[in-house]
PDB file of C-alpha atoms and ligand atoms in Angstrom:
ATOM      1  CA  MET S   1     182.287  25.728 -30.709  1.00 82.00           C
ATOM      2  CA  HIS S   2     184.560  26.817 -27.858  1.00 83.00           C
ATOM      3  CA  ASP S   3     185.253  23.197 -26.969  1.00 89.00           C
ATOM      4  CA  ASP S   4     186.087  22.406 -30.568  1.00 92.00           C
ATOM      5  CA  ILE S   5     188.584  25.253 -30.669  1.00 92.00           C
ATOM      6  CA  LEU S   6     190.151  24.055 -27.433  1.00 92.00           C
ATOM      7  CA  ASN S   7     190.364  20.555 -28.782  1.00 94.00           C
ATOM      8  CA  TYR S   8     191.923  21.517 -32.122  1.00 94.00           C
ATOM      9  CA  ALA S   9     194.332  23.938 -30.476  1.00 93.00           C
ATOM     10  CA  LYS S  10     195.410  21.213 -28.094  1.00 94.00           C
ATOM     11  CA  ARG S  11     196.020  18.799 -30.953  1.00 95.00           C
ATOM     12  CA  LEU S  12     198.101  21.441 -32.714  1.00 94.00           C
ATOM     13  CA  LYS S  13     199.968  22.146 -29.433  1.00 93.00           C
ATOM     14  CA  LEU S  14     198.655  25.714 -29.576  1.00 93.00           C
ATOM     15  CA  SER S  15     196.635  25.740 -26.361  1.00 90.00           C
ATOM     16  CA  TRP S  16     197.741  29.274 -25.557  1.00 90.00           C
ATOM     17  CA  ILE S  17     195.744  30.618 -28.523  1.00 90.00           C
ATOM     18  CA  PRO S  18     192.198  29.981 -27.224  1.00 90.00           C
ATOM     19  CA  GLN S  19     193.350  31.168 -23.816  1.00 90.00           C
ATOM     20  CA  HIS S  20     194.878  34.451 -24.969  1.00 90.00           C
ATOM     21  CA  TYR S  21     193.517  35.385 -28.400  1.00 90.00           C
ATOM     22  CA  GLN S  22     191.102  37.901 -26.889  1.00 91.00           C
ATOM     23  CA  GLU S  23     194.035  39.959 -25.623  1.00 92.00           C
ATOM     24  CA  VAL S  24     195.365  40.465 -29.165  1.00 92.00           C
ATOM     25  CA  GLU S  25     194.637  43.964 -30.414  1.00 93.00           C
ATOM     26  CA  ALA S  26     194.202  44.220 -34.168  1.00 94.00           C
ATOM     27  CA  GLN S  27     192.454  46.448 -36.717  1.00 96.00           C
ATOM     28  CA  SER S  28     191.757  43.698 -39.210  1.00 96.00           C
ATOM     29  CA  GLN S  29     191.434  39.938 -39.394  1.00 95.00           C
ATOM     30  CA  GLN S  30     194.695  39.828 -41.303  1.00 96.00           C
ATOM     31  CA  GLU S  31     196.525  41.773 -38.610  1.00 96.00           C
ATOM     32  CA  PHE S  32     194.992  39.534 -35.946  1.00 95.00           C
ATOM     33  CA  LEU S  33     196.194  36.412 -37.743  1.00 95.00           C
ATOM     34  CA  LEU S  34     199.627  37.929 -38.254  1.00 96.00           C
ATOM     35  CA  LYS S  35     199.967  38.676 -34.535  1.00 95.00           C
ATOM     36  CA  LEU S  36     198.968  35.156 -33.599  1.00 94.00           C
ATOM     37  CA  VAL S  37     201.371  33.381 -35.932  1.00 94.00           C
ATOM     38  CA  GLU S  38     204.125  35.844 -35.117  1.00 95.00           C
ATOM     39  CA  ALA S  39     203.741  35.191 -31.390  1.00 94.00           C
ATOM     40  CA  GLU S  40     203.858  31.439 -31.997  1.00 94.00           C
ATOM     41  CA  VAL S  41     207.026  31.658 -34.090  1.00 95.00           C
ATOM     42  CA  THR S  42     208.734  33.911 -31.524  1.00 95.00           C
ATOM     43  CA  GLN S  43     207.841  31.496 -28.752  1.00 93.00           C
ATOM     44  CA  ARG S  44     209.082  28.472 -30.690  1.00 94.00           C
ATOM     45  CA  GLU S  45     212.360  30.180 -31.548  1.00 94.00           C
ATOM     46  CA  GLU S  46     212.936  31.208 -27.940  1.00 95.00           C
ATOM     47  CA  LYS S  47     212.221  27.676 -26.798  1.00 95.00           C
ATOM     48  CA  LYS S  48     214.597  26.230 -29.365  1.00 96.00           C
ATOM     49  CA  LEU S  49     217.314  28.696 -28.365  1.00 97.00           C
ATOM     50  CA  ASN S  50     216.949  27.815 -24.704  1.00 97.00           C
ATOM     51  CA  GLN S  51     217.131  24.118 -25.539  1.00 97.00           C
ATOM     52  CA  LEU S  52     220.264  24.623 -27.623  1.00 98.00           C
ATOM     53  CA  LEU S  53     221.883  26.634 -24.831  1.00 97.00           C
ATOM     54  CA  LYS S  54     220.976  24.038 -22.229  1.00 97.00           C
ATOM     55  CA  GLN S  55     222.126  21.081 -24.314  1.00 97.00           C
ATOM     56  CA  SER S  56     225.416  22.792 -25.143  1.00 98.00           C
ATOM     57  CA  THR S  57     226.606  22.555 -21.492  1.00 98.00           C
ATOM     58  CA  LEU S  58     228.684  25.658 -22.136  1.00 98.00           C
ATOM     59  CA  PRO S  59     230.137  27.246 -19.004  1.00 97.00           C
ATOM     60  CA  THR S  60     228.397  30.414 -17.878  1.00 93.00           C
ATOM     61  CA  VAL S  61     230.097  33.675 -18.734  1.00 88.00           C
ATOM     62  CA  ASN S  62     229.766  36.580 -16.388  1.00 85.00           C
ATOM     63  CA  GLY S  63     229.515  39.346 -18.955  1.00 85.00           C
ATOM     64  CA  GLU S  64     233.214  40.244 -18.932  1.00 90.00           C
ATOM     65  CA  THR S  65     234.607  41.712 -22.155  1.00 93.00           C
ATOM     66  CA  PHE S  66     237.083  39.520 -23.938  1.00 94.00           C
ATOM     67  CA  ILE S  67     240.496  41.162 -24.392  1.00 93.00           C
ATOM     68  CA  TRP S  68     242.054  40.199 -27.726  1.00 94.00           C
ATOM     69  CA  ASN S  69     245.448  41.904 -27.249  1.00 92.00           C
ATOM     70  CA  ASP S  70     247.470  38.820 -26.415  1.00 92.00           C
ATOM     71  CA  ILE S  71     245.767  36.445 -28.827  1.00 95.00           C
ATOM     72  CA  GLN S  72     247.821  35.708 -31.908  1.00 94.00           C
ATOM     73  CA  LEU S  73     245.437  35.072 -34.790  1.00 94.00           C
ATOM     74  CA  PRO S  74     246.731  33.464 -37.992  1.00 93.00           C
ATOM     75  CA  SER S  75     247.403  36.111 -40.638  1.00 91.00           C
ATOM     76  CA  GLY S  76     244.241  37.256 -42.373  1.00 90.00           C
ATOM     77  CA  MET S  77     241.935  35.828 -39.723  1.00 93.00           C
ATOM     78  CA  THR S  78     239.353  38.212 -38.322  1.00 92.00           C
ATOM     79  CA  LYS S  79     237.366  38.118 -35.087  1.00 92.00           C
ATOM     80  CA  ASP S  80     234.244  37.795 -37.229  1.00 90.00           C
ATOM     81  CA  PHE S  81     235.585  34.631 -38.843  1.00 91.00           C
ATOM     82  CA  LEU S  82     235.551  33.188 -35.336  1.00 95.00           C
ATOM     83  CA  LEU S  83     232.484  34.767 -33.786  1.00 94.00           C
ATOM     84  CA  GLN S  84     230.215  34.541 -36.824  1.00 92.00           C
ATOM     85  CA  GLY S  85     231.151  30.900 -37.159  1.00 92.00           C
ATOM     86  CA  ASP S  86     232.537  31.277 -40.704  1.00 92.00           C
ATOM     87  CA  PHE S  87     234.965  28.454 -39.877  1.00 94.00           C
ATOM     88  CA  LEU S  88     232.022  26.038 -39.617  1.00 95.00           C
ATOM     89  CA  GLU S  89     231.293  26.360 -43.302  1.00 93.00           C
ATOM     90  CA  HIS S  90     234.406  24.468 -44.367  1.00 92.00           C
ATOM     91  CA  LYS S  91     234.415  22.216 -41.271  1.00 94.00           C
ATOM     92  CA  THR S  92     237.597  23.915 -40.159  1.00 95.00           C
ATOM     93  CA  ASN S  93     238.994  23.125 -36.708  1.00 96.00           C
ATOM     94  CA  LEU S  94     240.398  25.679 -34.313  1.00 97.00           C
ATOM     95  CA  ILE S  95     243.226  24.882 -31.953  1.00 97.00           C
ATOM     96  CA  PHE S  96     243.705  27.231 -29.031  1.00 97.00           C
ATOM     97  CA  TYR S  97     247.150  26.851 -27.561  1.00 97.00           C
ATOM     98  CA  GLY S  98     248.486  28.743 -24.579  1.00 96.00           C
ATOM     99  CA  GLY S  99     249.231  28.878 -20.884  1.00 94.00           C
ATOM    100  CA  VAL S 100     246.823  28.892 -17.966  1.00 93.00           C
ATOM    101  CA  GLY S 101     244.344  31.741 -17.553  1.00 94.00           C
ATOM    102  CA  THR S 102     244.935  33.213 -21.000  1.00 95.00           C
ATOM    103  CA  GLY S 103     241.307  32.945 -22.169  1.00 96.00           C
ATOM    104  CA  LYS S 104     241.110  29.660 -24.076  1.00 97.00           C
ATOM    105  CA  THR S 105     237.999  28.440 -22.293  1.00 97.00           C
ATOM    106  CA  PHE S 106     236.552  31.961 -22.289  1.00 97.00           C
ATOM    107  CA  LEU S 107     236.929  32.447 -26.066  1.00 97.00           C
ATOM    108  CA  SER S 108     235.713  28.962 -26.961  1.00 98.00           C
ATOM    109  CA  THR S 109     232.633  29.588 -24.801  1.00 98.00           C
ATOM    110  CA  LEU S 110     232.066  32.990 -26.365  1.00 97.00           C
ATOM    111  CA  ILE S 111     232.240  31.506 -29.869  1.00 97.00           C
ATOM    112  CA  GLY S 112     229.868  28.675 -28.900  1.00 97.00           C
ATOM    113  CA  LEU S 113     227.340  31.077 -27.372  1.00 97.00           C
ATOM    114  CA  THR S 114     227.449  33.465 -30.306  1.00 96.00           C
ATOM    115  CA  ILE S 115     226.969  30.690 -32.834  1.00 96.00           C
ATOM    116  CA  ILE S 116     223.973  29.332 -30.952  1.00 97.00           C
ATOM    117  CA  ARG S 117     222.383  32.763 -30.555  1.00 95.00           C
ATOM    118  CA  THR S 118     222.940  33.998 -34.090  1.00 94.00           C
ATOM    119  CA  GLN S 119     222.645  30.798 -36.103  1.00 94.00           C
ATOM    120  CA  ALA S 120     220.770  28.342 -33.890  1.00 95.00           C
ATOM    121  CA  LYS S 121     223.530  25.784 -34.475  1.00 96.00           C
ATOM    122  CA  LYS S 122     224.139  22.736 -32.333  1.00 97.00           C
ATOM    123  CA  VAL S 123     227.164  23.177 -30.107  1.00 98.00           C
ATOM    124  CA  LYS S 124     228.446  20.961 -27.318  1.00 98.00           C
ATOM    125  CA  PHE S 125     231.132  21.799 -24.785  1.00 98.00           C
ATOM    126  CA  TYR S 126     233.093  19.072 -23.016  1.00 98.00           C
ATOM    127  CA  THR S 127     236.324  18.998 -21.160  1.00 97.00           C
ATOM    128  CA  VAL S 128     238.414  16.237 -22.714  1.00 97.00           C
ATOM    129  CA  ALA S 129     238.183  14.384 -19.399  1.00 96.00           C
ATOM    130  CA  SER S 130     234.388  14.626 -19.278  1.00 97.00           C
ATOM    131  CA  LEU S 131     233.979  13.454 -22.879  1.00 98.00           C
ATOM    132  CA  VAL S 132     236.348  10.542 -22.330  1.00 97.00           C
ATOM    133  CA  ASN S 133     234.461   9.573 -19.180  1.00 97.00           C
ATOM    134  CA  ALA S 134     231.169   9.738 -21.043  1.00 98.00           C
ATOM    135  CA  LEU S 135     232.639   7.610 -23.855  1.00 98.00           C
ATOM    136  CA  LEU S 136     234.036   5.015 -21.456  1.00 97.00           C
ATOM    137  CA  GLU S 137     230.754   4.828 -19.580  1.00 97.00           C
ATOM    138  CA  ALA S 138     228.725   4.550 -22.788  1.00 98.00           C
ATOM    139  CA  ASN S 139     231.083   1.860 -24.030  1.00 97.00           C
ATOM    140  CA  ASN S 140     230.670  -0.133 -20.812  1.00 97.00           C
ATOM    141  CA  ASN S 141     226.888   0.204 -20.917  1.00 97.00           C
ATOM    142  CA  GLY S 142     226.553  -0.675 -24.574  1.00 97.00           C
ATOM    143  CA  ASN S 143     225.495   2.891 -25.419  1.00 97.00           C
ATOM    144  CA  LEU S 144     228.517   3.974 -27.420  1.00 97.00           C
ATOM    145  CA  GLY S 145     226.598   3.956 -30.699  1.00 97.00           C
ATOM    146  CA  LYS S 146     223.962   6.230 -29.222  1.00 97.00           C
ATOM    147  CA  LEU S 147     226.507   8.714 -27.891  1.00 98.00           C
ATOM    148  CA  MET S 148     228.408   8.737 -31.195  1.00 97.00           C
ATOM    149  CA  LYS S 149     225.152   9.392 -33.010  1.00 97.00           C
ATOM    150  CA  GLN S 150     224.425  12.364 -30.735  1.00 97.00           C
ATOM    151  CA  LEU S 151     227.907  13.716 -31.369  1.00 97.00           C
ATOM    152  CA  SER S 152     227.504  13.247 -35.105  1.00 96.00           C
ATOM    153  CA  LYS S 153     224.554  15.642 -35.084  1.00 96.00           C
ATOM    154  CA  LEU S 154     226.585  18.558 -33.718  1.00 97.00           C
ATOM    155  CA  ASP S 155     227.743  21.514 -35.779  1.00 97.00           C
ATOM    156  CA  LEU S 156     230.537  22.318 -33.359  1.00 98.00           C
ATOM    157  CA  LEU S 157     232.242  20.217 -30.704  1.00 98.00           C
ATOM    158  CA  ILE S 158     234.325  22.091 -28.146  1.00 98.00           C
ATOM    159  CA  LEU S 159     236.947  20.011 -26.359  1.00 98.00           C
ATOM    160  CA  ASP S 160     238.505  21.924 -23.513  1.00 98.00           C
ATOM    161  CA  GLU S 161     241.722  21.135 -21.658  1.00 96.00           C
ATOM    162  CA  LEU S 162     243.582  18.623 -23.752  1.00 96.00           C
ATOM    163  CA  GLY S 163     246.824  17.896 -21.977  1.00 92.00           C
ATOM    164  CA  TYR S 164     245.863  18.433 -18.355  1.00 89.00           C
ATOM    165  CA  ILE S 165     245.157  14.781 -17.687  1.00 89.00           C
ATOM    166  CA  PRO S 166     246.783  11.806 -19.451  1.00 91.00           C
ATOM    167  CA  LEU S 167     244.293   9.382 -20.934  1.00 93.00           C
ATOM    168  CA  HIS S 168     244.138   5.659 -20.452  1.00 91.00           C
ATOM    169  CA  LYS S 169     244.581   3.556 -23.571  1.00 93.00           C
ATOM    170  CA  GLN S 170     240.898   2.893 -24.152  1.00 95.00           C
ATOM    171  CA  GLY S 171     239.976   6.513 -23.406  1.00 96.00           C
ATOM    172  CA  GLY S 172     242.505   7.715 -25.990  1.00 95.00           C
ATOM    173  CA  GLU S 173     241.186   5.308 -28.573  1.00 96.00           C
ATOM    174  CA  LEU S 174     237.581   6.366 -28.020  1.00 97.00           C
ATOM    175  CA  LEU S 175     238.546  10.032 -28.259  1.00 97.00           C
ATOM    176  CA  PHE S 176     240.307   9.218 -31.520  1.00 96.00           C
ATOM    177  CA  GLN S 177     237.076   7.687 -32.819  1.00 97.00           C
ATOM    178  CA  VAL S 178     235.247  10.949 -32.121  1.00 97.00           C
ATOM    179  CA  ILE S 179     237.944  13.047 -33.776  1.00 96.00           C
ATOM    180  CA  SER S 180     237.922  10.703 -36.766  1.00 95.00           C
ATOM    181  CA  MET S 181     234.172  10.928 -37.071  1.00 96.00           C
ATOM    182  CA  CYS S 182     234.334  14.737 -37.021  1.00 95.00           C
ATOM    183  CA  TYR S 183     237.096  14.863 -39.616  1.00 92.00           C
ATOM    184  CA  GLU S 184     235.883  16.892 -42.597  1.00 91.00           C
ATOM    185  CA  THR S 185     232.266  16.639 -41.462  1.00 94.00           C
ATOM    186  CA  ARG S 186     232.111  19.098 -38.567  1.00 95.00           C
ATOM    187  CA  SER S 187     234.304  21.538 -36.682  1.00 97.00           C
ATOM    188  CA  ILE S 188     236.088  21.004 -33.404  1.00 97.00           C
ATOM    189  CA  ILE S 189     237.592  23.647 -31.161  1.00 98.00           C
ATOM    190  CA  ILE S 190     240.269  22.134 -28.993  1.00 97.00           C
ATOM    191  CA  THR S 191     242.039  23.998 -26.221  1.00 98.00           C
ATOM    192  CA  THR S 192     245.396  22.842 -24.967  1.00 97.00           C
ATOM    193  CA  ASN S 193     248.473  23.846 -23.034  1.00 95.00           C
ATOM    194  CA  LEU S 194     250.645  21.371 -24.960  1.00 94.00           C
ATOM    195  CA  GLN S 195     252.435  21.680 -28.271  1.00 93.00           C
ATOM    196  CA  PHE S 196     251.593  18.956 -30.781  1.00 91.00           C
ATOM    197  CA  GLY S 197     254.960  17.328 -30.119  1.00 91.00           C
ATOM    198  CA  GLN S 198     253.855  16.608 -26.566  1.00 93.00           C
ATOM    199  CA  TRP S 199     250.405  15.227 -27.286  1.00 93.00           C
ATOM    200  CA  ASN S 200     251.779  11.702 -27.099  1.00 93.00           C
ATOM    201  CA  HIS S 201     251.942  12.248 -23.320  1.00 91.00           C
ATOM    202  CA  VAL S 202     248.153  12.563 -23.375  1.00 92.00           C
ATOM    203  CA  PHE S 203     247.386   9.694 -25.725  1.00 91.00           C
ATOM    204  CA  GLY S 204     250.255   7.540 -24.483  1.00 88.00           C
ATOM    205  CA  ASP S 205     250.828   6.123 -27.943  1.00 90.00           C
ATOM    206  CA  GLN S 206     252.886   7.663 -30.722  1.00 93.00           C
ATOM    207  CA  ILE S 207     250.951   6.160 -33.633  1.00 94.00           C
ATOM    208  CA  LEU S 208     247.555   7.128 -32.213  1.00 94.00           C
ATOM    209  CA  THR S 209     248.846  10.644 -31.485  1.00 95.00           C
ATOM    210  CA  GLU S 210     250.067  11.065 -35.050  1.00 95.00           C
ATOM    211  CA  ALA S 211     246.695   9.913 -36.388  1.00 94.00           C
ATOM    212  CA  VAL S 212     244.868  12.384 -34.106  1.00 94.00           C
ATOM    213  CA  VAL S 213     247.131  15.330 -34.916  1.00 94.00           C
ATOM    214  CA  ASP S 214     247.013  14.567 -38.632  1.00 93.00           C
ATOM    215  CA  ARG S 215     243.210  14.671 -38.744  1.00 93.00           C
ATOM    216  CA  LEU S 216     242.866  17.681 -36.489  1.00 92.00           C
ATOM    217  CA  ILE S 217     245.380  19.896 -38.210  1.00 90.00           C
ATOM    218  CA  HIS S 218     244.532  19.012 -41.816  1.00 89.00           C
ATOM    219  CA  HIS S 219     241.891  21.757 -41.983  1.00 90.00           C
ATOM    220  CA  SER S 220     242.654  23.874 -38.968  1.00 95.00           C
ATOM    221  CA  HIS S 221     243.808  27.202 -37.629  1.00 95.00           C
ATOM    222  CA  LEU S 222     246.111  27.576 -34.686  1.00 96.00           C
ATOM    223  CA  LEU S 223     245.487  30.476 -32.319  1.00 97.00           C
ATOM    224  CA  ILE S 224     248.185  31.210 -29.806  1.00 96.00           C
ATOM    225  CA  PHE S 225     247.191  32.633 -26.459  1.00 96.00           C
ATOM    226  CA  ASN S 226     250.116  34.635 -25.166  1.00 93.00           C
ATOM    227  CA  GLY S 227     250.376  36.839 -22.159  1.00 84.00           C
ATOM    228  CA  GLU S 228     249.999  36.349 -18.460  1.00 85.00           C
ATOM    229  CA  SER S 229     247.199  34.588 -16.668  1.00 86.00           C
ATOM    230  CA  HIS S 230     244.176  36.859 -16.346  1.00 84.00           C
ATOM    231  CA  ARG S 231     243.268  34.945 -13.204  1.00 80.00           C
ATOM    232  CA  TYR S 232     246.637  35.916 -11.769  1.00 75.00           C
ATOM    233  CA  LYS S 233     246.217  39.536 -12.866  1.00 72.00           C
ATOM    234  CA  GLN S 234     242.734  39.684 -11.344  1.00 73.00           C
ATOM    235  CA  SER S 235     243.871  38.208  -8.044  1.00 76.00           C
ATOM    236  CA  ILE S 236     246.675  40.779  -7.820  1.00 72.00           C
ATOM    237  CA  LEU S 237     244.234  43.604  -8.578  1.00 69.00           C
ATOM    238  CA  ASN S 238     241.818  42.296  -5.957  1.00 68.00           C
ATOM    239  CA  SER S 239     244.493  42.019  -3.296  1.00 66.00           C
ATOM    240  CA  LYS S 240     245.673  45.616  -3.760  1.00 57.00           C
TER     241      LYS S 240
HETATM  242  N1  LIG Y   1     241.499  37.428 -23.001  1.00 60.47           N
HETATM  243  C1  LIG Y   1     240.790  37.626 -21.880  1.00 60.47           C
HETATM  244  N2  LIG Y   1     240.021  38.722 -21.748  1.00 60.47           N
HETATM  245  C2  LIG Y   1     239.339  38.949 -20.609  1.00 60.47           C
HETATM  246  N3  LIG Y   1     239.337  38.128 -19.528  1.00 60.47           N
HETATM  247  C3  LIG Y   1     240.074  37.016 -19.609  1.00 60.47           C
HETATM  248  C4  LIG Y   1     240.836  36.713 -20.780  1.00 60.47           C
HETATM  249  N4  LIG Y   1     241.466  35.548 -20.577  1.00 60.47           N
HETATM  250  C5  LIG Y   1     241.137  35.144 -19.362  1.00 60.47           C
HETATM  251  N5  LIG Y   1     240.295  36.022 -18.761  1.00 60.47           N
HETATM  252  C6  LIG Y   1     239.751  35.911 -17.404  1.00 60.47           C
HETATM  253  O1  LIG Y   1     240.429  34.849 -16.758  1.00 60.47           O
HETATM  254  C7  LIG Y   1     239.528  33.785 -16.452  1.00 60.47           C
HETATM  255  C8  LIG Y   1     240.169  32.473 -16.823  1.00 60.47           C
HETATM  256  O2  LIG Y   1     240.265  32.381 -18.228  1.00 60.47           O
HETATM  257  P1  LIG Y   1     240.087  31.001 -19.003  1.00 60.47           P
HETATM  258  O3  LIG Y   1     239.369  30.055 -18.115  1.00 60.47           O
HETATM  259  O4  LIG Y   1     239.506  31.260 -20.324  1.00 60.47           O
HETATM  260  O5  LIG Y   1     241.601  30.568 -19.144  1.00 60.47           O
HETATM  261  P2  LIG Y   1     242.198  29.295 -19.850  1.00 60.47           P
HETATM  262  O6  LIG Y   1     243.123  29.769 -20.907  1.00 60.47           O
HETATM  263  O7  LIG Y   1     241.098  28.405 -20.236  1.00 60.47           O
HETATM  264  O8  LIG Y   1     243.072  28.671 -18.666  1.00 60.47           O
HETATM  265  P3  LIG Y   1     243.307  27.142 -18.271  1.00 60.47           P
HETATM  266  O9  LIG Y   1     244.345  26.646 -19.238  1.00 60.47           O
HETATM  267  O10 LIG Y   1     243.838  27.200 -16.881  1.00 60.47           O
HETATM  268  O11 LIG Y   1     242.012  26.415 -18.382  1.00 60.47           O
HETATM  269  C9  LIG Y   1     238.279  34.067 -17.261  1.00 60.47           C
HETATM  270  O12 LIG Y   1     237.124  33.597 -16.636  1.00 60.47           O
HETATM  271  C10 LIG Y   1     238.291  35.557 -17.362  1.00 60.47           C
HETATM  272  O13 LIG Y   1     237.769  36.104 -16.170  1.00 60.47           O
HETATM  273 MG1  LIG Y   2     240.468  26.612 -19.512  1.00 60.47          MG
END
């Protein structure tokens, strides 16, 4: 009988049960069964969460508290709208605009992490440069369809640092394809140091830029990151 249990448990991918069921303390058969299924569900959820976190390639955060003082939210917008991922419901995009060290990457990461932890949603973080490189490489290797399919399964795409590096023509066009695909079907957070009027310097083409901006801002909120660089503030504090 023991071998049969081992065999069935293995086929059900529940090998831990025959190994550990004797450690479960329960007053009744029902309680015993409850504890077993509960443990399995907890384990599966933890595993799924870890996978989502790993796949998201979000930067690590070091437990610092986010300071909201210098962030200009659109009127009526709450922190919960951002952190609880309410914006995902209507496939709204968020555009974080501001100078260096003002928390754009930090807040986008915080939102991504919170949405994964609380809602088990699929999030992926890229710098614009890294996504464009991945797109160019996939295109050269005949894997563009596969990459686009992966991207189409996301709930939230975070594109960090638009504007820091100008894109080559093909890179800009591929990025446009991604933005087009996401339009009205999923949310993007995009962080940038450039006003929309200067995005043509990134895409290198006025018509393409207009098409990108049009799609991104149609259902979007603009958050303005004011204030001084926190990196700068921290380095001054550390040097005192
Ligand atoms: N609003 C904030 N509250 C607390 N710490 C912050 C805030 N903004 C920035 N910092 C600190 O400064 C560091 C740099 O911030 P972050 O990388 O988010 O800036 P950024 O706006 O993305 O800048 P860049 O445009 O150069 O990429 C963070 O890791 C954090 O330590
Ligand atoms: Mg940044």
